[in-house]
Structure formats: structure tokens, C-alpha cells
Amino acid sequence: MHNLRFVEATVVDGVGLIELNRPEVLNAINRQVVSELVELMTAFDRDPEVGVMVITGKGRAFAAGADIHEMAGDSPIDLELLDQFADWDRLLSIKKPVIGAVNGFALGGGFELALACDLLFTTETAQFGFPEVNLGVMPGAGGTQQLTKIMGKRKALEWLLTGEKMSAQEALHFGVVNRLIAPELLLEETMKYAKKVAKQPALAVRLIKEAVDKAVDYPLDEGMKFERKNFYLLFSSEDQKEGMSAFMEKRSPQFKGK
Ligand code: CO8
């Protein structure tokens, strides 16, 4: 892996912990951050020592959006030629579960990064939102699509049109986040949950995530067929033999992720 400048990474008990580290600009996401994130997450996705990833931000923000200084002078042609979303889109094809620990502001591209996570744990004091409209633009990394799929059109538009901040309570109420946790315990509790998932049989976890992702866009009967194939596939794993033998022999299973 190349030298990481804006993102820190550690592996603890099967959890790949990723910390955005530009606290002086509230972890604003510049192009280098996206490329480091993608490089890191792709590496963790292939690393057998990592079962789950956790993303959080250092300081008082998760991420306050794309770096406004960097993009302010861009032309449409610059954006087309940079094709930065090609990198971004790779975040959406990570196979292992990704949990966001949202410790403060998650705005604009920062909210989109949070929405790209599979589960979100946050604190009472975190704030979410899409302020892009107040900059004369709109979300560009999935915000309009992801938020609408979660909350429905009417609710999503309420926030997207004004750019107002959504409180953590509202985010919990509308199913945008999973849990509210006391700020001083956020990372500890998120890691506790992540470590539990990291101990699960890795192939089953992977195929469950894949099937649930399909449920978002597939019609029910196609989703059911997709689920069934994944279910069948797991019967060729060593972990299926081990899991079911252990149950019948009344002992704890020893999973290998194979
Ligand atoms: N970009 C660059 N710098 C930022 C950003 C940002 N998004 N957000 C904060 N900063 C910087 C500030 O400029 C400031 O730096 P300095 O001290 O040098 O002036 C420092 O962070 C601290 O910020 P504030 O002094 O403003 O802190 P406050 O507590 O007063 O306010 C806010 C916190 C409310 C979060 C405020 O900083 C703010 O409104 N930030 C901008 C939020 C925003 O508009 N985000 C959307 C950006 S557009 C976008 O995300 C488009 C996404 C397109 C896809 C991108 C894919 C990656």
C-alpha cells in the first residue's frame, strides 16, 4: 500500500479501522482522500485477516463534504476528464460489511460516504445533511438516490431542497442510522459490534450482504432467486460443514472463512 496521507488504517481483531485524518478542515474529502480510501478499502476487502471495516473521522466531524476549495474552480470538462466518480463507485462494490461510526458532521460528500456504509452508528450530537443546494449545486456521489431509497421521495426532498441539517434523532427515526451511542463510547461500541461480525463465518457474511444489496433494487421474485443461489453456494463451504456438525455434536464451531 502507498503512503497514506489523509487516512489512517489499523487492523484490530479482524476489523479494518479507517480514520479520516484532516481534522483541521473537518475531514473535507479531496481527491487524494477518495483515492486513499478506495485503495485501502480494496486492500482490506482482499485481506483474509479483515472481516469487517469501520470508517470514522478524527476530530469533530465525520466529514463535512467534498473539499470546496479544491472543486470551486472546476469546469464540467475538468470533472468529466478527472472521472473521479469511477474511483468513488468502487466504494460501492466492497464485498465485506462496512460500518460507519459518524462522530460529528456528515455533510454533502461526507453524508454520501456515510450512506455508502452498510450500517451507521452515531451520536446524539452528530448532524447530517446535503448543503449542496446552498452552494448552487446538488449531491453528485449518490445522495439523491441513496437518501430517497431509505426515506422515500417526500422526506428526502424536504432536506435536499433546503440543505438543512438532519439531527441524529431524525436520522434514527427515518432509518438512516442504526444506533445512537454516547459520544465517548461511539468507537468502542462500534468496534464491539464489528468484532462480533468479524468472528462470523466470512463467506456467509459476504453472501448475506450481497443478497441484501440486491433486495434494494431487484423485484422480489428475482431477489428470491438470487438469495437461493447464494444459499446453495454456501453448502460448498467448509464453514457450512463445520457449523452444522458443531450444532449436532453440541460444541462451538471453529470457522475458517472457507
Ligand atoms: N471543504 C473545505 N473546507 C472545509 C469544508 C469543506 N467541505 N468544511 C469545512 N471546511 C474547513 C473550513 O473552511 C474551516 O477552515 P479554516 O479554518 O481554514 O477557515 C475549517 O474547515 C473549520 O470549519 P468552520 O470554521 O466552518 O467550522 P464551523 O464549526 O463554524 O462550521 C460547518 C462547521 C457547518 C460544517 C461548516 O464548516 C460548513 O458549512 N462546511 C461546508 C459544508 C458543505 O457545504 N459541504 C458540502 C460540500 S459540497 C459536496 O460535498 C459535494 C459532493 C459531491 C461528491 C463528492 C464525492 C467525494
PDB file of C-alpha atoms and ligand atoms in Angstrom:
ATOM      1  CA  MET A   1       0.000   0.000   0.000  1.00  0.00           C
ATOM      2  CA  HIS A   2       1.255   3.524  -0.815  1.00  0.00           C
ATOM      3  CA  ASN A   3       1.920   6.047   1.909  1.00  0.00           C
ATOM      4  CA  LEU A   4      -1.392   7.243   3.245  1.00  0.00           C
ATOM      5  CA  ARG A   5      -1.541  10.963   3.963  1.00  0.00           C
ATOM      6  CA  PHE A   6      -5.118  11.751   4.907  1.00  0.00           C
ATOM      7  CA  VAL A   7      -6.425   8.386   6.032  1.00  0.00           C
ATOM      8  CA  GLU A   8      -5.170   6.194   8.883  1.00  0.00           C
ATOM      9  CA  ALA A   9      -5.613   2.450   8.968  1.00  0.00           C
ATOM     10  CA  THR A  10      -5.222  -0.279  11.576  1.00  0.00           C
ATOM     11  CA  VAL A  11      -6.461  -3.839  11.894  1.00  0.00           C
ATOM     12  CA  VAL A  12      -7.803  -4.890  15.311  1.00  0.00           C
ATOM     13  CA  ASP A  13      -9.263  -8.357  15.922  1.00  0.00           C
ATOM     14  CA  GLY A  14     -10.442  -8.803  12.340  1.00  0.00           C
ATOM     15  CA  VAL A  15     -11.737  -5.235  11.993  1.00  0.00           C
ATOM     16  CA  GLY A  16     -10.111  -2.873   9.497  1.00  0.00           C
ATOM     17  CA  LEU A  17     -10.404   0.550  11.122  1.00  0.00           C
ATOM     18  CA  ILE A  18     -10.194   3.528   8.763  1.00  0.00           C
ATOM     19  CA  GLU A  19      -9.926   7.037  10.190  1.00  0.00           C
ATOM     20  CA  LEU A  20     -10.246  10.141   8.034  1.00  0.00           C
ATOM     21  CA  ASN A  21      -7.489  12.427   9.207  1.00  0.00           C
ATOM     22  CA  ARG A  22      -7.876  16.031   8.036  1.00  0.00           C
ATOM     23  CA  PRO A  23      -9.453  17.371  11.231  1.00  0.00           C
ATOM     24  CA  GLU A  24      -8.338  20.967  10.535  1.00  0.00           C
ATOM     25  CA  VAL A  25     -10.799  21.096   7.592  1.00  0.00           C
ATOM     26  CA  LEU A  26     -13.403  18.830   9.229  1.00  0.00           C
ATOM     27  CA  ASN A  27     -12.173  15.889   7.123  1.00  0.00           C
ATOM     28  CA  ALA A  28     -13.191  17.540   3.850  1.00  0.00           C
ATOM     29  CA  ILE A  29     -12.923  14.910   1.150  1.00  0.00           C
ATOM     30  CA  ASN A  30     -10.463  15.934  -1.560  1.00  0.00           C
ATOM     31  CA  ARG A  31      -9.480  13.684  -4.463  1.00  0.00           C
ATOM     32  CA  GLN A  32      -6.499  12.313  -2.599  1.00  0.00           C
ATOM     33  CA  VAL A  33      -8.796  11.235   0.269  1.00  0.00           C
ATOM     34  CA  VAL A  34     -11.070   9.368  -2.161  1.00  0.00           C
ATOM     35  CA  SER A  35      -8.156   7.632  -3.811  1.00  0.00           C
ATOM     36  CA  GLU A  36      -6.609   6.648  -0.445  1.00  0.00           C
ATOM     37  CA  LEU A  37      -9.972   5.404   0.812  1.00  0.00           C
ATOM     38  CA  VAL A  38     -10.534   3.297  -2.283  1.00  0.00           C
ATOM     39  CA  GLU A  39      -7.017   1.881  -2.188  1.00  0.00           C
ATOM     40  CA  LEU A  40      -7.326   0.996   1.462  1.00  0.00           C
ATOM     41  CA  MET A  41     -10.804  -0.487   1.301  1.00  0.00           C
ATOM     42  CA  THR A  42      -9.933  -2.555  -1.761  1.00  0.00           C
ATOM     43  CA  ALA A  43      -6.873  -3.892   0.091  1.00  0.00           C
ATOM     44  CA  PHE A  44      -8.939  -4.691   3.216  1.00  0.00           C
ATOM     45  CA  ASP A  45     -11.544  -6.372   1.007  1.00  0.00           C
ATOM     46  CA  ARG A  46      -8.862  -8.830  -0.179  1.00  0.00           C
ATOM     47  CA  ASP A  47      -7.154  -9.259   3.180  1.00  0.00           C
ATOM     48  CA  PRO A  48      -8.170 -12.533   4.877  1.00  0.00           C
ATOM     49  CA  GLU A  49      -7.293 -11.002   8.267  1.00  0.00           C
ATOM     50  CA  VAL A  50     -10.072  -8.429   7.843  1.00  0.00           C
ATOM     51  CA  GLY A  51     -13.720  -9.456   8.170  1.00  0.00           C
ATOM     52  CA  VAL A  52     -15.384  -6.057   8.555  1.00  0.00           C
ATOM     53  CA  MET A  53     -14.421  -2.404   8.051  1.00  0.00           C
ATOM     54  CA  VAL A  54     -15.217   0.590  10.247  1.00  0.00           C
ATOM     55  CA  ILE A  55     -14.921   4.162   8.957  1.00  0.00           C
ATOM     56  CA  THR A  56     -14.799   7.165  11.271  1.00  0.00           C
ATOM     57  CA  GLY A  57     -13.382  10.687  11.321  1.00  0.00           C
ATOM     58  CA  LYS A  58     -10.778  12.253  13.596  1.00  0.00           C
ATOM     59  CA  GLY A  59     -11.809  15.429  15.396  1.00  0.00           C
ATOM     60  CA  ARG A  60     -15.285  16.939  15.469  1.00  0.00           C
ATOM     61  CA  ALA A  61     -16.515  15.755  12.060  1.00  0.00           C
ATOM     62  CA  PHE A  62     -17.062  12.521  10.215  1.00  0.00           C
ATOM     63  CA  ALA A  63     -16.615  14.526   7.002  1.00  0.00           C
ATOM     64  CA  ALA A  64     -18.011  17.995   6.154  1.00  0.00           C
ATOM     65  CA  GLY A  65     -18.279  17.229   2.455  1.00  0.00           C
ATOM     66  CA  ALA A  66     -16.195  17.362  -0.663  1.00  0.00           C
ATOM     67  CA  ASP A  67     -13.320  19.842  -0.438  1.00  0.00           C
ATOM     68  CA  ILE A  68     -14.947  23.082  -1.593  1.00  0.00           C
ATOM     69  CA  HIS A  69     -11.570  24.803  -2.122  1.00  0.00           C
ATOM     70  CA  GLU A  70     -10.446  22.038  -4.452  1.00  0.00           C
ATOM     71  CA  MET A  71     -13.569  21.910  -6.618  1.00  0.00           C
ATOM     72  CA  ALA A  72     -14.614  25.582  -6.671  1.00  0.00           C
ATOM     73  CA  GLY A  73     -12.808  26.337  -9.954  1.00  0.00           C
ATOM     74  CA  ASP A  74     -13.617  23.102 -11.787  1.00  0.00           C
ATOM     75  CA  SER A  75     -15.320  23.164 -15.194  1.00  0.00           C
ATOM     76  CA  PRO A  76     -17.625  20.370 -16.374  1.00  0.00           C
ATOM     77  CA  ILE A  77     -14.862  19.269 -18.734  1.00  0.00           C
ATOM     78  CA  ASP A  78     -12.357  19.065 -15.848  1.00  0.00           C
ATOM     79  CA  LEU A  79     -14.847  16.904 -13.953  1.00  0.00           C
ATOM     80  CA  GLU A  80     -15.503  14.659 -16.949  1.00  0.00           C
ATOM     81  CA  LEU A  81     -11.793  14.183 -17.636  1.00  0.00           C
ATOM     82  CA  LEU A  82     -10.932  13.618 -13.971  1.00  0.00           C
ATOM     83  CA  ASP A  83     -13.668  10.976 -13.793  1.00  0.00           C
ATOM     84  CA  GLN A  84     -13.292  10.888 -10.022  1.00  0.00           C
ATOM     85  CA  PHE A  85     -16.561   9.049  -9.597  1.00  0.00           C
ATOM     86  CA  ALA A  86     -15.011   5.990 -11.225  1.00  0.00           C
ATOM     87  CA  ASP A  87     -12.952   5.728  -8.037  1.00  0.00           C
ATOM     88  CA  TRP A  88     -15.913   6.578  -5.827  1.00  0.00           C
ATOM     89  CA  ASP A  89     -18.093   3.899  -7.426  1.00  0.00           C
ATOM     90  CA  ARG A  90     -15.586   1.264  -6.343  1.00  0.00           C
ATOM     91  CA  LEU A  91     -16.540   2.027  -2.738  1.00  0.00           C
ATOM     92  CA  LEU A  92     -19.995   0.718  -3.541  1.00  0.00           C
ATOM     93  CA  SER A  93     -18.711  -2.665  -4.684  1.00  0.00           C
ATOM     94  CA  ILE A  94     -16.836  -3.573  -1.497  1.00  0.00           C
ATOM     95  CA  LYS A  95     -17.868  -7.105  -0.547  1.00  0.00           C
ATOM     96  CA  LYS A  96     -17.249  -7.049   3.192  1.00  0.00           C
ATOM     97  CA  PRO A  97     -19.564  -5.173   5.564  1.00  0.00           C
ATOM     98  CA  VAL A  98     -18.626  -1.534   6.130  1.00  0.00           C
ATOM     99  CA  ILE A  99     -19.806   0.214   9.281  1.00  0.00           C
ATOM    100  CA  GLY A 100     -19.733   3.989   9.628  1.00  0.00           C
ATOM    101  CA  ALA A 101     -19.121   5.479  13.081  1.00  0.00           C
ATOM    102  CA  VAL A 102     -20.411   9.007  12.494  1.00  0.00           C
ATOM    103  CA  ASN A 103     -18.827  11.146  15.181  1.00  0.00           C
ATOM    104  CA  GLY A 104     -19.964  14.616  14.095  1.00  0.00           C
ATOM    105  CA  PHE A 105     -20.861  16.463  10.881  1.00  0.00           C
ATOM    106  CA  ALA A 106     -21.679  14.194   7.933  1.00  0.00           C
ATOM    107  CA  LEU A 107     -22.464  16.704   5.196  1.00  0.00           C
ATOM    108  CA  GLY A 108     -22.542  16.577   1.412  1.00  0.00           C
ATOM    109  CA  GLY A 109     -19.949  14.070   0.201  1.00  0.00           C
ATOM    110  CA  GLY A 110     -19.434  13.149   3.875  1.00  0.00           C
ATOM    111  CA  PHE A 111     -23.097  12.154   4.165  1.00  0.00           C
ATOM    112  CA  GLU A 112     -22.705  10.257   0.881  1.00  0.00           C
ATOM    113  CA  LEU A 113     -19.722   8.410   2.331  1.00  0.00           C
ATOM    114  CA  ALA A 114     -21.841   7.548   5.384  1.00  0.00           C
ATOM    115  CA  LEU A 115     -24.706   6.372   3.157  1.00  0.00           C
ATOM    116  CA  ALA A 116     -22.255   4.186   1.239  1.00  0.00           C
ATOM    117  CA  CYS A 117     -21.662   2.282   4.518  1.00  0.00           C
ATOM    118  CA  ASP A 118     -23.835  -0.740   5.260  1.00  0.00           C
ATOM    119  CA  LEU A 119     -24.585   0.177   8.872  1.00  0.00           C
ATOM    120  CA  LEU A 120     -24.323   3.505  10.671  1.00  0.00           C
ATOM    121  CA  PHE A 121     -23.707   4.087  14.348  1.00  0.00           C
ATOM    122  CA  THR A 122     -23.728   7.671  15.543  1.00  0.00           C
ATOM    123  CA  THR A 123     -24.107  10.039  18.477  1.00  0.00           C
ATOM    124  CA  GLU A 124     -26.855  12.418  19.633  1.00  0.00           C
ATOM    125  CA  THR A 125     -24.728  15.379  18.591  1.00  0.00           C
ATOM    126  CA  ALA A 126     -23.954  14.284  15.013  1.00  0.00           C
ATOM    127  CA  GLN A 127     -25.568  16.231  12.176  1.00  0.00           C
ATOM    128  CA  PHE A 128     -26.344  15.039   8.683  1.00  0.00           C
ATOM    129  CA  GLY A 129     -27.308  16.952   5.583  1.00  0.00           C
ATOM    130  CA  PHE A 130     -26.882  17.916   1.961  1.00  0.00           C
ATOM    131  CA  PRO A 131     -25.933  21.625   1.920  1.00  0.00           C
ATOM    132  CA  GLU A 132     -25.001  21.452  -1.782  1.00  0.00           C
ATOM    133  CA  VAL A 133     -28.121  23.369  -2.833  1.00  0.00           C
ATOM    134  CA  ASN A 134     -26.807  26.360  -0.875  1.00  0.00           C
ATOM    135  CA  LEU A 135     -23.629  26.263  -2.962  1.00  0.00           C
ATOM    136  CA  GLY A 136     -25.659  26.315  -6.179  1.00  0.00           C
ATOM    137  CA  VAL A 137     -25.150  22.623  -6.910  1.00  0.00           C
ATOM    138  CA  MET A 138     -26.563  19.278  -5.810  1.00  0.00           C
ATOM    139  CA  PRO A 139     -25.264  15.956  -4.459  1.00  0.00           C
ATOM    140  CA  GLY A 140     -23.164  14.112  -7.013  1.00  0.00           C
ATOM    141  CA  ALA A 141     -21.996  10.927  -5.295  1.00  0.00           C
ATOM    142  CA  GLY A 142     -25.353   9.236  -4.788  1.00  0.00           C
ATOM    143  CA  GLY A 143     -27.041  11.483  -2.218  1.00  0.00           C
ATOM    144  CA  THR A 144     -30.352  11.988  -4.043  1.00  0.00           C
ATOM    145  CA  GLN A 145     -30.603   8.286  -4.840  1.00  0.00           C
ATOM    146  CA  GLN A 146     -29.462   6.739  -1.576  1.00  0.00           C
ATOM    147  CA  LEU A 147     -31.428   9.033   0.742  1.00  0.00           C
ATOM    148  CA  THR A 148     -34.608   8.596  -1.339  1.00  0.00           C
ATOM    149  CA  LYS A 149     -34.284   4.810  -1.272  1.00  0.00           C
ATOM    150  CA  ILE A 150     -34.044   4.965   2.515  1.00  0.00           C
ATOM    151  CA  MET A 151     -36.642   7.639   3.401  1.00  0.00           C
ATOM    152  CA  GLY A 152     -38.877   7.856   0.343  1.00  0.00           C
ATOM    153  CA  LYS A 153     -39.202  10.821  -2.014  1.00  0.00           C
ATOM    154  CA  ARG A 154     -41.227  13.174   0.161  1.00  0.00           C
ATOM    155  CA  LYS A 155     -38.978  13.021   3.202  1.00  0.00           C
ATOM    156  CA  ALA A 156     -35.713  13.045   1.244  1.00  0.00           C
ATOM    157  CA  LEU A 157     -36.748  16.156  -0.729  1.00  0.00           C
ATOM    158  CA  GLU A 158     -37.589  18.001   2.470  1.00  0.00           C
ATOM    159  CA  TRP A 159     -33.876  18.022   3.379  1.00  0.00           C
ATOM    160  CA  LEU A 160     -32.372  18.076  -0.107  1.00  0.00           C
ATOM    161  CA  LEU A 161     -34.229  21.244  -1.138  1.00  0.00           C
ATOM    162  CA  THR A 162     -33.230  23.340   1.871  1.00  0.00           C
ATOM    163  CA  GLY A 163     -29.842  21.872   2.776  1.00  0.00           C
ATOM    164  CA  GLU A 164     -30.953  21.998   6.418  1.00  0.00           C
ATOM    165  CA  LYS A 165     -29.263  19.684   8.869  1.00  0.00           C
ATOM    166  CA  MET A 166     -30.907  16.456   9.935  1.00  0.00           C
ATOM    167  CA  SER A 167     -30.449  15.683  13.623  1.00  0.00           C
ATOM    168  CA  ALA A 168     -29.231  12.283  14.766  1.00  0.00           C
ATOM    169  CA  GLN A 169     -32.689  11.673  16.306  1.00  0.00           C
ATOM    170  CA  GLU A 170     -34.338  12.329  12.939  1.00  0.00           C
ATOM    171  CA  ALA A 171     -31.781  10.130  11.192  1.00  0.00           C
ATOM    172  CA  LEU A 172     -32.619   7.342  13.648  1.00  0.00           C
ATOM    173  CA  HIS A 173     -36.359   7.871  13.250  1.00  0.00           C
ATOM    174  CA  PHE A 174     -36.202   7.592   9.443  1.00  0.00           C
ATOM    175  CA  GLY A 175     -33.916   4.574   9.387  1.00  0.00           C
ATOM    176  CA  VAL A 176     -30.880   6.477   8.108  1.00  0.00           C
ATOM    177  CA  VAL A 177     -28.780   5.277  11.056  1.00  0.00           C
ATOM    178  CA  ASN A 178     -28.870   2.128  13.176  1.00  0.00           C
ATOM    179  CA  ARG A 179     -27.979   3.320  16.663  1.00  0.00           C
ATOM    180  CA  LEU A 180     -27.343   6.403  18.767  1.00  0.00           C
ATOM    181  CA  ILE A 181     -24.447   5.960  21.184  1.00  0.00           C
ATOM    182  CA  ALA A 182     -22.890   8.301  23.761  1.00  0.00           C
ATOM    183  CA  PRO A 183     -20.034  10.223  22.038  1.00  0.00           C
ATOM    184  CA  GLU A 184     -17.307   8.880  24.340  1.00  0.00           C
ATOM    185  CA  LEU A 185     -18.417   5.294  23.635  1.00  0.00           C
ATOM    186  CA  LEU A 186     -19.088   5.559  19.901  1.00  0.00           C
ATOM    187  CA  LEU A 187     -15.909   3.954  18.611  1.00  0.00           C
ATOM    188  CA  GLU A 188     -15.737   1.372  21.396  1.00  0.00           C
ATOM    189  CA  GLU A 189     -19.335   0.232  20.849  1.00  0.00           C
ATOM    190  CA  THR A 190     -18.983   0.247  17.064  1.00  0.00           C
ATOM    191  CA  MET A 191     -15.793  -1.823  17.325  1.00  0.00           C
ATOM    192  CA  LYS A 192     -17.527  -4.232  19.702  1.00  0.00           C
ATOM    193  CA  TYR A 193     -20.285  -4.862  17.168  1.00  0.00           C
ATOM    194  CA  ALA A 194     -17.779  -5.036  14.279  1.00  0.00           C
ATOM    195  CA  LYS A 195     -15.622  -7.597  16.129  1.00  0.00           C
ATOM    196  CA  LYS A 196     -18.696  -9.754  16.676  1.00  0.00           C
ATOM    197  CA  VAL A 197     -19.423  -9.752  12.921  1.00  0.00           C
ATOM    198  CA  ALA A 198     -15.731 -10.361  12.144  1.00  0.00           C
ATOM    199  CA  LYS A 199     -15.973 -13.655  14.061  1.00  0.00           C
ATOM    200  CA  GLN A 200     -18.879 -14.870  11.928  1.00  0.00           C
ATOM    201  CA  PRO A 201     -18.236 -17.255   9.015  1.00  0.00           C
ATOM    202  CA  ALA A 202     -16.861 -14.851   6.392  1.00  0.00           C
ATOM    203  CA  LEU A 203     -18.445 -16.410   3.308  1.00  0.00           C
ATOM    204  CA  ALA A 204     -21.910 -16.376   4.825  1.00  0.00           C
ATOM    205  CA  VAL A 205     -21.452 -12.727   5.870  1.00  0.00           C
ATOM    206  CA  ARG A 206     -20.290 -11.816   2.371  1.00  0.00           C
ATOM    207  CA  LEU A 207     -23.172 -13.515   0.589  1.00  0.00           C
ATOM    208  CA  ILE A 208     -25.736 -12.111   3.036  1.00  0.00           C
ATOM    209  CA  LYS A 209     -24.523  -8.572   2.292  1.00  0.00           C
ATOM    210  CA  GLU A 210     -24.663  -9.276  -1.439  1.00  0.00           C
ATOM    211  CA  ALA A 211     -28.218 -10.630  -1.245  1.00  0.00           C
ATOM    212  CA  VAL A 212     -29.458  -7.751   0.927  1.00  0.00           C
ATOM    213  CA  ASP A 213     -27.952  -5.238  -1.529  1.00  0.00           C
ATOM    214  CA  LYS A 214     -29.888  -6.930  -4.332  1.00  0.00           C
ATOM    215  CA  ALA A 215     -33.131  -6.561  -2.364  1.00  0.00           C
ATOM    216  CA  VAL A 216     -32.855  -2.780  -2.683  1.00  0.00           C
ATOM    217  CA  ASP A 217     -33.223  -2.800  -6.470  1.00  0.00           C
ATOM    218  CA  TYR A 218     -34.455  -6.224  -7.560  1.00  0.00           C
ATOM    219  CA  PRO A 219     -38.113  -7.219  -7.865  1.00  0.00           C
ATOM    220  CA  LEU A 220     -38.999  -9.746  -5.144  1.00  0.00           C
ATOM    221  CA  ASP A 221     -39.000 -12.885  -7.293  1.00  0.00           C
ATOM    222  CA  GLU A 222     -35.599 -12.096  -8.821  1.00  0.00           C
ATOM    223  CA  GLY A 223     -34.234 -11.267  -5.390  1.00  0.00           C
ATOM    224  CA  MET A 224     -35.543 -14.580  -4.036  1.00  0.00           C
ATOM    225  CA  LYS A 225     -33.805 -16.463  -6.845  1.00  0.00           C
ATOM    226  CA  PHE A 226     -30.588 -14.600  -6.187  1.00  0.00           C
ATOM    227  CA  GLU A 227     -30.829 -15.389  -2.485  1.00  0.00           C
ATOM    228  CA  ARG A 228     -31.394 -19.078  -3.210  1.00  0.00           C
ATOM    229  CA  LYS A 229     -28.236 -19.343  -5.363  1.00  0.00           C
ATOM    230  CA  ASN A 230     -26.182 -17.806  -2.562  1.00  0.00           C
ATOM    231  CA  PHE A 231     -27.830 -20.162  -0.067  1.00  0.00           C
ATOM    232  CA  TYR A 232     -26.931 -23.178  -2.238  1.00  0.00           C
ATOM    233  CA  LEU A 233     -23.395 -21.879  -2.756  1.00  0.00           C
ATOM    234  CA  LEU A 234     -22.725 -21.847   0.989  1.00  0.00           C
ATOM    235  CA  PHE A 235     -23.300 -25.613   1.080  1.00  0.00           C
ATOM    236  CA  SER A 236     -19.985 -25.986  -0.722  1.00  0.00           C
ATOM    237  CA  SER A 237     -18.125 -24.207   2.092  1.00  0.00           C
ATOM    238  CA  GLU A 238     -16.129 -25.836   4.873  1.00  0.00           C
ATOM    239  CA  ASP A 239     -17.841 -23.487   7.308  1.00  0.00           C
ATOM    240  CA  GLN A 240     -21.260 -24.952   6.485  1.00  0.00           C
ATOM    241  CA  LYS A 241     -19.983 -28.468   7.270  1.00  0.00           C
ATOM    242  CA  GLU A 242     -18.343 -27.200  10.445  1.00  0.00           C
ATOM    243  CA  GLY A 243     -21.304 -25.077  11.567  1.00  0.00           C
ATOM    244  CA  MET A 244     -23.846 -27.853  11.181  1.00  0.00           C
ATOM    245  CA  SER A 245     -21.552 -30.604  12.571  1.00  0.00           C
ATOM    246  CA  ALA A 246     -20.779 -28.443  15.600  1.00  0.00           C
ATOM    247  CA  PHE A 247     -24.507 -27.938  16.226  1.00  0.00           C
ATOM    248  CA  MET A 248     -25.188 -31.684  16.056  1.00  0.00           C
ATOM    249  CA  GLU A 249     -22.144 -32.501  18.218  1.00  0.00           C
ATOM    250  CA  LYS A 250     -23.179 -29.827  20.743  1.00  0.00           C
ATOM    251  CA  ARG A 251     -19.881 -27.890  20.548  1.00  0.00           C
ATOM    252  CA  SER A 252     -18.806 -24.417  19.386  1.00  0.00           C
ATOM    253  CA  PRO A 253     -17.974 -24.120  15.687  1.00  0.00           C
ATOM    254  CA  GLN A 254     -14.470 -23.212  14.528  1.00  0.00           C
ATOM    255  CA  PHE A 255     -14.989 -21.204  11.352  1.00  0.00           C
ATOM    256  CA  LYS A 256     -12.206 -20.719   8.810  1.00  0.00           C
ATOM    257  CA  GLY A 257     -13.817 -18.402   6.289  1.00  0.00           C
ATOM    258  CA  LYS A 258     -13.599 -21.083   3.616  1.00  0.00           C
TER     259      LYS A 258
HETATM  260  N1  CO8 B   1     -14.382  21.851   2.164  1.00  0.00           N
HETATM  261  C1  CO8 B   1     -13.249  22.510   2.503  1.00  0.00           C
HETATM  262  N2  CO8 B   1     -13.019  23.020   3.723  1.00  0.00           N
HETATM  263  C2  CO8 B   1     -13.981  22.847   4.662  1.00  0.00           C
HETATM  264  C3  CO8 B   1     -15.183  22.174   4.382  1.00  0.00           C
HETATM  265  C4  CO8 B   1     -15.363  21.659   3.071  1.00  0.00           C
HETATM  266  N3  CO8 B   1     -16.466  20.959   2.718  1.00  0.00           N
HETATM  267  N4  CO8 B   1     -15.953  22.176   5.502  1.00  0.00           N
HETATM  268  C5  CO8 B   1     -15.239  22.815   6.435  1.00  0.00           C
HETATM  269  N5  CO8 B   1     -14.051  23.237   5.945  1.00  0.00           N
HETATM  270  C6  CO8 B   1     -12.999  23.978   6.647  1.00  0.00           C
HETATM  271  C7  CO8 B   1     -13.375  25.446   6.813  1.00  0.00           C
HETATM  272  O1  CO8 B   1     -13.066  26.168   5.633  1.00  0.00           O
HETATM  273  C8  CO8 B   1     -12.520  25.831   8.000  1.00  0.00           C
HETATM  274  O2  CO8 B   1     -11.204  26.039   7.556  1.00  0.00           O
HETATM  275  P1  CO8 B   1     -10.407  27.405   8.004  1.00  0.00           P
HETATM  276  O3  CO8 B   1     -10.243  27.242   9.491  1.00  0.00           O
HETATM  277  O4  CO8 B   1      -9.133  27.325   7.242  1.00  0.00           O
HETATM  278  O5  CO8 B   1     -11.298  28.541   7.640  1.00  0.00           O
HETATM  279  C9  CO8 B   1     -12.477  24.556   8.859  1.00  0.00           C
HETATM  280  O6  CO8 B   1     -12.874  23.501   7.974  1.00  0.00           O
HETATM  281  C10 CO8 B   1     -13.447  24.595  10.013  1.00  0.00           C
HETATM  282  O7  CO8 B   1     -14.736  24.910   9.522  1.00  0.00           O
HETATM  283  P2  CO8 B   1     -15.640  26.122  10.106  1.00  0.00           P
HETATM  284  O8  CO8 B   1     -14.797  27.192  10.667  1.00  0.00           O
HETATM  285  O9  CO8 B   1     -16.612  26.490   9.034  1.00  0.00           O
HETATM  286  O10 CO8 B   1     -16.373  25.338  11.295  1.00  0.00           O
HETATM  287  P3  CO8 B   1     -17.828  25.653  11.896  1.00  0.00           P
HETATM  288  O11 CO8 B   1     -17.960  24.830  13.134  1.00  0.00           O
HETATM  289  O12 CO8 B   1     -18.046  27.137  12.017  1.00  0.00           O
HETATM  290  O13 CO8 B   1     -18.863  25.118  10.792  1.00  0.00           O
HETATM  291  C11 CO8 B   1     -19.719  23.519   9.191  1.00  0.00           C
HETATM  292  C12 CO8 B   1     -18.928  23.746  10.517  1.00  0.00           C
HETATM  293  C13 CO8 B   1     -21.185  23.914   9.416  1.00  0.00           C
HETATM  294  C14 CO8 B   1     -19.625  22.049   8.881  1.00  0.00           C
HETATM  295  C15 CO8 B   1     -19.108  24.395   8.083  1.00  0.00           C
HETATM  296  O14 CO8 B   1     -17.696  24.153   8.039  1.00  0.00           O
HETATM  297  C16 CO8 B   1     -19.646  24.105   6.711  1.00  0.00           C
HETATM  298  O15 CO8 B   1     -20.736  24.557   6.384  1.00  0.00           O
HETATM  299  N6  CO8 B   1     -18.857  23.374   5.879  1.00  0.00           N
HETATM  300  C17 CO8 B   1     -19.227  23.117   4.493  1.00  0.00           C
HETATM  301  C18 CO8 B   1     -20.307  22.059   4.404  1.00  0.00           C
HETATM  302  C19 CO8 B   1     -20.707  21.840   2.972  1.00  0.00           C
HETATM  303  O16 CO8 B   1     -21.207  22.721   2.303  1.00  0.00           O
HETATM  304  N7  CO8 B   1     -20.491  20.622   2.481  1.00  0.00           N
HETATM  305  C20 CO8 B   1     -20.865  20.233   1.138  1.00  0.00           C
HETATM  306  C21 CO8 B   1     -19.724  20.401   0.212  1.00  0.00           C
HETATM  307  S1  CO8 B   1     -20.170  20.094  -1.477  1.00  0.00           S
HETATM  308  C22 CO8 B   1     -20.148  18.408  -1.624  1.00  0.00           C
HETATM  309  O17 CO8 B   1     -19.880  17.706  -0.695  1.00  0.00           O
HETATM  310  C23 CO8 B   1     -20.466  17.853  -2.991  1.00  0.00           C
HETATM  311  C24 CO8 B   1     -20.282  16.340  -3.002  1.00  0.00           C
HETATM  312  C25 CO8 B   1     -20.023  15.857  -4.398  1.00  0.00           C
HETATM  313  C26 CO8 B   1     -19.447  14.428  -4.400  1.00  0.00           C
HETATM  314  C27 CO8 B   1     -18.122  14.356  -3.711  1.00  0.00           C
HETATM  315  C28 CO8 B   1     -17.521  12.993  -3.660  1.00  0.00           C
HETATM  316  C29 CO8 B   1     -16.323  12.990  -2.726  1.00  0.00           C
END
